[in-house]
Amino acid sequence: MLNLGVLASGRGSNFQSIIDETEAKRLNAGIVLLITDNPSAYAIERAKKHNIEYLVMAPNEFASRDDFYRKIAEEMKKRNVGLVVLAGFMRIVGKPLIDAFPNRIMNIHPALLPSFPGLHGQRQAIEYGAKISGCTVHFVDEGMDTGPIIIQAAVPVLQDDTEETLSERILIFEHKIYPEAIRLFSEGKIKVEGRKVTIQGYTPFNTHLVNPAIRE
Ligand code: GAR
């Protein structure tokens, strides 16, 4: 079984979707640790409710940014984590953690990368006037949302969308593609060569033809 270590900064709905899939045994993986940089993150309540060990670690408690990420890597290694999962972790990951888990750190981003990286991907898509946005699961490198892309799902931007309404519709797909990417990883079906990720037996999410809100 694959041990998952989760990093989250906030609400943790993606964390919850992974908890649900592991508890339903649709994922051959278990969450062994949550680390949060935010003592008031709602993700902590979810960890408590599901008996998942958690640690609160603020970067300003460490002498340097590298020390912060070294400590995270150490705690993950201690628990034999095989995949680090960023679930709304609002920081750029430091080199010590990336080096400790090469192509073993995933992130979910609420836009179709490489468009609209960084904060407020949904708002950026609306303000730019994009007609299609969506979400992306990717491996994490040292850049901001720049690592190899694993799965994407397209979500139309409606003319009267606000950041909130678009975020809500994108979130429906985040909760589908993130556990799916973890499942494929746990089954050894993901191969990475440079920027290119190939997945054995992968069916793309062809959501561009439908309004996912109606479909749901
Ligand atoms: C999600 O929409 C996730 O894609 C986004 O933050 C939200 C966290 O929600 N992540 C980023 O923007 C990372 N750049 P959650 O805490 O309910 O999972």
CSV table of C-alpha atoms and ligand atoms in Angstrom, one decimal:
chain,number,residue,atom,x,y,z
A,1,MET,CA,0.0,0.0,0.0
A,2,LEU,CA,1.2,3.5,-0.9
A,3,ASN,CA,1.7,5.9,2.1
A,4,LEU,CA,0.5,9.4,1.3
A,5,GLY,CA,1.7,12.6,3.1
A,6,VAL,CA,-0.5,15.6,2.5
A,7,LEU,CA,0.4,19.3,2.7
A,8,ALA,CA,-2.5,21.7,3.0
A,9,SER,CA,-2.9,25.4,4.0
A,10,GLY,CA,-6.7,25.8,4.2
A,11,ARG,CA,-10.1,24.3,3.8
A,12,GLY,CA,-8.9,20.9,2.6
A,13,SER,CA,-11.7,19.8,0.4
A,14,ASN,CA,-9.2,18.1,-1.9
A,15,PHE,CA,-7.7,16.5,1.2
A,16,GLN,CA,-11.2,15.3,2.1
A,17,SER,CA,-11.8,13.8,-1.4
A,18,ILE,CA,-8.6,11.7,-1.0
A,19,ILE,CA,-9.6,10.7,2.5
A,20,ASP,CA,-13.0,9.5,1.1
A,21,GLU,CA,-11.4,7.5,-1.7
A,22,THR,CA,-8.9,5.8,0.7
A,23,GLU,CA,-11.6,5.0,3.2
A,24,ALA,CA,-13.9,3.6,0.5
A,25,LYS,CA,-10.9,1.4,-0.6
A,26,ARG,CA,-11.1,2.8,-4.1
A,27,LEU,CA,-7.5,3.8,-3.6
A,28,ASN,CA,-4.8,1.3,-2.5
A,29,ALA,CA,-3.2,4.1,-0.4
A,30,GLY,CA,-3.5,5.5,3.1
A,31,ILE,CA,-2.8,9.0,4.4
A,32,VAL,CA,-0.2,8.7,7.1
A,33,LEU,CA,0.4,12.4,7.8
A,34,LEU,CA,-1.0,15.9,7.2
A,35,ILE,CA,1.4,18.8,7.6
A,36,THR,CA,-0.1,22.3,7.6
A,37,ASP,CA,1.6,25.7,7.7
A,38,ASN,CA,-1.6,27.3,9.0
A,39,PRO,CA,-2.7,26.6,12.6
A,40,SER,CA,-6.3,27.5,11.8
A,41,ALA,CA,-6.6,25.4,8.6
A,42,TYR,CA,-9.9,23.5,8.5
A,43,ALA,CA,-7.9,20.6,7.1
A,44,ILE,CA,-6.8,20.0,10.7
A,45,GLU,CA,-10.5,19.3,11.7
A,46,ARG,CA,-10.7,16.8,8.9
A,47,ALA,CA,-7.5,15.0,10.0
A,48,LYS,CA,-8.8,14.8,13.6
A,49,LYS,CA,-12.2,13.4,12.5
A,50,HIS,CA,-10.5,10.7,10.4
A,51,ASN,CA,-7.7,9.9,12.9
A,52,ILE,CA,-4.9,11.1,10.7
A,53,GLU,CA,-1.8,12.3,12.4
A,54,TYR,CA,-1.1,16.0,11.7
A,55,LEU,CA,1.7,18.5,12.4
A,56,VAL,CA,1.5,22.3,12.3
A,57,MET,CA,4.7,23.8,11.0
A,58,ALA,CA,5.2,27.5,10.3
A,59,PRO,CA,8.2,28.5,8.1
A,60,ASN,CA,9.0,31.3,10.5
A,61,GLU,CA,9.8,28.8,13.2
A,62,PHE,CA,12.8,27.7,11.2
A,63,ALA,CA,16.2,29.4,10.6
A,64,SER,CA,15.7,29.3,6.8
A,65,ARG,CA,13.2,28.2,4.1
A,66,ASP,CA,15.5,25.3,3.3
A,67,ASP,CA,15.3,24.1,6.9
A,68,PHE,CA,11.5,24.2,6.8
A,69,TYR,CA,11.4,22.0,3.8
A,70,ARG,CA,14.2,19.7,5.1
A,71,LYS,CA,12.1,19.1,8.2
A,72,ILE,CA,9.0,18.4,6.1
A,73,ALA,CA,11.0,15.9,4.1
A,74,GLU,CA,12.3,14.3,7.3
A,75,GLU,CA,8.9,13.9,8.8
A,76,MET,CA,7.6,12.4,5.5
A,77,LYS,CA,10.5,9.9,5.2
A,78,LYS,CA,10.1,8.9,8.8
A,79,ARG,CA,6.6,7.6,8.0
A,80,ASN,CA,7.7,5.9,4.7
A,81,VAL,CA,5.7,8.3,2.5
A,82,GLY,CA,5.8,7.3,-1.1
A,83,LEU,CA,3.9,10.2,-2.5
A,84,VAL,CA,3.6,13.8,-1.2
A,85,VAL,CA,0.2,15.4,-2.1
A,86,LEU,CA,-0.2,19.2,-2.1
A,87,ALA,CA,-3.9,19.9,-1.4
A,88,GLY,CA,-4.3,23.7,-1.4
A,89,PHE,CA,-0.7,24.2,-0.1
A,90,MET,CA,-0.2,27.9,-0.9
A,91,ARG,CA,3.6,28.0,-1.1
A,92,ILE,CA,6.3,27.2,-3.6
A,93,VAL,CA,8.0,24.0,-2.5
A,94,GLY,CA,11.7,24.3,-1.6
A,95,LYS,CA,14.5,22.2,-3.1
A,96,PRO,CA,15.2,20.0,-0.1
A,97,LEU,CA,11.7,18.5,-0.3
A,98,ILE,CA,11.8,18.2,-4.1
A,99,ASP,CA,15.2,16.5,-4.0
A,100,ALA,CA,14.0,14.1,-1.3
A,101,PHE,CA,10.9,13.1,-3.5
A,102,PRO,CA,11.8,13.4,-7.2
A,103,ASN,CA,8.6,13.1,-9.3
A,104,ARG,CA,6.9,12.0,-6.1
A,105,ILE,CA,5.2,15.3,-5.2
A,106,MET,CA,1.8,16.1,-6.8
A,107,ASN,CA,-0.1,19.4,-6.9
A,108,ILE,CA,-3.6,20.4,-8.0
A,109,HIS,CA,-4.1,23.8,-9.6
A,110,PRO,CA,-7.4,25.4,-10.5
A,111,ALA,CA,-6.6,26.3,-14.1
A,112,LEU,CA,-5.4,24.7,-17.3
A,113,LEU,CA,-1.6,25.1,-16.9
A,114,PRO,CA,0.5,26.6,-18.3
A,115,SER,CA,-2.2,29.2,-18.3
A,116,PHE,CA,-2.9,31.1,-15.1
A,117,PRO,CA,-0.4,29.8,-12.6
A,118,GLY,CA,-0.1,31.1,-9.1
A,119,LEU,CA,-2.8,32.4,-6.9
A,120,HIS,CA,-6.4,32.9,-8.0
A,121,GLY,CA,-6.2,30.8,-11.2
A,122,GLN,CA,-10.0,31.0,-11.5
A,123,ARG,CA,-10.1,34.8,-11.2
A,124,GLN,CA,-7.2,35.1,-13.7
A,125,ALA,CA,-9.1,33.0,-16.3
A,126,ILE,CA,-12.3,35.2,-15.9
A,127,GLU,CA,-10.3,38.5,-16.1
A,128,TYR,CA,-8.4,37.3,-19.1
A,129,GLY,CA,-11.6,36.4,-20.9
A,130,ALA,CA,-10.8,32.7,-21.4
A,131,LYS,CA,-13.8,30.6,-22.6
A,132,ILE,CA,-12.4,27.3,-21.2
A,133,SER,CA,-10.5,26.8,-18.0
A,134,GLY,CA,-10.3,23.8,-15.7
A,135,CYS,CA,-7.9,22.1,-13.4
A,136,THR,CA,-4.5,20.4,-13.6
A,137,VAL,CA,-2.7,17.7,-11.6
A,138,HIS,CA,1.0,17.9,-12.1
A,139,PHE,CA,4.3,16.8,-10.5
A,140,VAL,CA,6.0,19.6,-8.6
A,141,ASP,CA,9.3,21.1,-9.5
A,142,GLU,CA,11.0,24.2,-8.2
A,143,GLY,CA,9.0,26.6,-10.3
A,144,MET,CA,5.5,27.9,-9.6
A,145,ASP,CA,3.0,25.4,-11.1
A,146,THR,CA,5.5,24.4,-13.8
A,147,GLY,CA,6.1,20.7,-13.3
A,148,PRO,CA,5.1,17.8,-15.7
A,149,ILE,CA,1.3,17.6,-16.3
A,150,ILE,CA,-0.4,14.4,-15.3
A,151,ILE,CA,-4.2,15.0,-15.8
A,152,GLN,CA,-6.3,17.9,-16.8
A,153,ALA,CA,-10.0,18.5,-17.0
A,154,ALA,CA,-11.7,21.3,-19.0
A,155,VAL,CA,-14.5,23.4,-17.5
A,156,PRO,CA,-16.2,26.1,-19.5
A,157,VAL,CA,-16.2,29.7,-18.3
A,158,LEU,CA,-19.7,31.0,-18.3
A,159,GLN,CA,-20.4,34.6,-19.2
A,160,ASP,CA,-21.9,35.5,-15.8
A,161,ASP,CA,-19.3,33.5,-13.8
A,162,THR,CA,-17.8,35.0,-10.7
A,163,GLU,CA,-14.6,33.7,-9.1
A,164,GLU,CA,-16.9,31.8,-6.7
A,165,THR,CA,-19.2,30.2,-9.2
A,166,LEU,CA,-16.3,29.1,-11.5
A,167,SER,CA,-14.3,27.9,-8.5
A,168,GLU,CA,-17.2,25.7,-7.4
A,169,ARG,CA,-17.6,24.1,-10.9
A,170,ILE,CA,-13.8,23.5,-11.2
A,171,LEU,CA,-13.7,22.0,-7.7
A,172,ILE,CA,-16.1,19.3,-8.8
A,173,PHE,CA,-13.5,18.1,-11.3
A,174,GLU,CA,-10.6,18.7,-8.9
A,175,HIS,CA,-12.2,16.1,-6.6
A,176,LYS,CA,-12.3,13.6,-9.5
A,177,ILE,CA,-8.9,14.0,-11.2
A,178,TYR,CA,-6.8,14.3,-8.0
A,179,PRO,CA,-7.8,10.9,-6.6
A,180,GLU,CA,-7.6,9.5,-10.1
A,181,ALA,CA,-4.0,10.7,-10.6
A,182,ILE,CA,-3.1,9.2,-7.2
A,183,ARG,CA,-4.7,5.9,-8.1
A,184,LEU,CA,-2.8,5.7,-11.4
A,185,PHE,CA,0.4,6.5,-9.5
A,186,SER,CA,-0.3,3.9,-6.8
A,187,GLU,CA,-0.8,1.3,-9.6
A,188,GLY,CA,2.6,2.2,-11.2
A,189,LYS,CA,0.9,3.4,-14.4
A,190,ILE,CA,2.6,6.8,-14.6
A,191,LYS,CA,5.8,7.2,-16.5
A,192,VAL,CA,7.7,10.6,-16.6
A,193,GLU,CA,10.3,11.4,-19.2
A,194,GLY,CA,11.4,15.0,-19.0
A,195,ARG,CA,8.2,17.1,-19.2
A,196,LYS,CA,6.2,14.3,-20.8
A,197,VAL,CA,4.0,12.1,-18.6
A,198,THR,CA,2.5,9.0,-20.1
A,199,ILE,CA,-0.2,7.0,-18.4
A,200,GLN,CA,-1.0,3.4,-19.2
A,201,GLY,CA,-4.7,3.0,-19.9
A,202,TYR,CA,-5.7,6.6,-19.3
A,203,THR,CA,-9.0,8.0,-20.6
A,204,PRO,CA,-9.0,11.8,-20.9
A,205,PHE,CA,-11.7,13.9,-19.3
A,206,ASN,CA,-13.5,15.1,-22.4
A,207,THR,CA,-15.5,17.7,-20.5
A,208,HIS,CA,-15.2,20.5,-23.2
A,209,LEU,CA,-18.5,19.4,-24.8
A,210,VAL,CA,-20.7,19.7,-21.8
A,211,ASN,CA,-21.5,22.0,-19.0
A,212,PRO,CA,-20.2,20.1,-16.0
A,213,ALA,CA,-22.7,21.9,-13.7
A,214,ILE,CA,-25.6,20.4,-15.7
A,215,ARG,CA,-23.9,17.0,-15.9
A,216,GLU,CA,-23.5,16.9,-12.1
B,1,GAR,C1,-8.2,24.4,-4.7
B,1,GAR,O1,-9.0,25.0,-5.7
B,1,GAR,C2,-6.8,24.2,-5.3
B,1,GAR,O2,-6.8,23.8,-6.7
B,1,GAR,C3,-6.2,25.5,-5.1
B,1,GAR,O3,-6.6,25.9,-3.8
B,1,GAR,C4,-7.8,25.3,-3.6
B,1,GAR,C5,-7.8,24.6,-2.3
B,1,GAR,O4,-9.0,24.1,-1.9
B,1,GAR,N1,-4.7,25.5,-5.2
B,1,GAR,C6,-4.0,26.4,-5.7
B,1,GAR,O5,-4.5,27.5,-6.1
B,1,GAR,C7,-2.5,26.2,-5.7
B,1,GAR,N2,-1.8,27.1,-6.5
B,1,GAR,P1,-9.2,23.0,-0.8
B,1,GAR,O6,-8.3,23.5,0.4
B,1,GAR,O7,-10.6,22.9,-0.5
B,1,GAR,O8,-8.6,21.7,-1.4
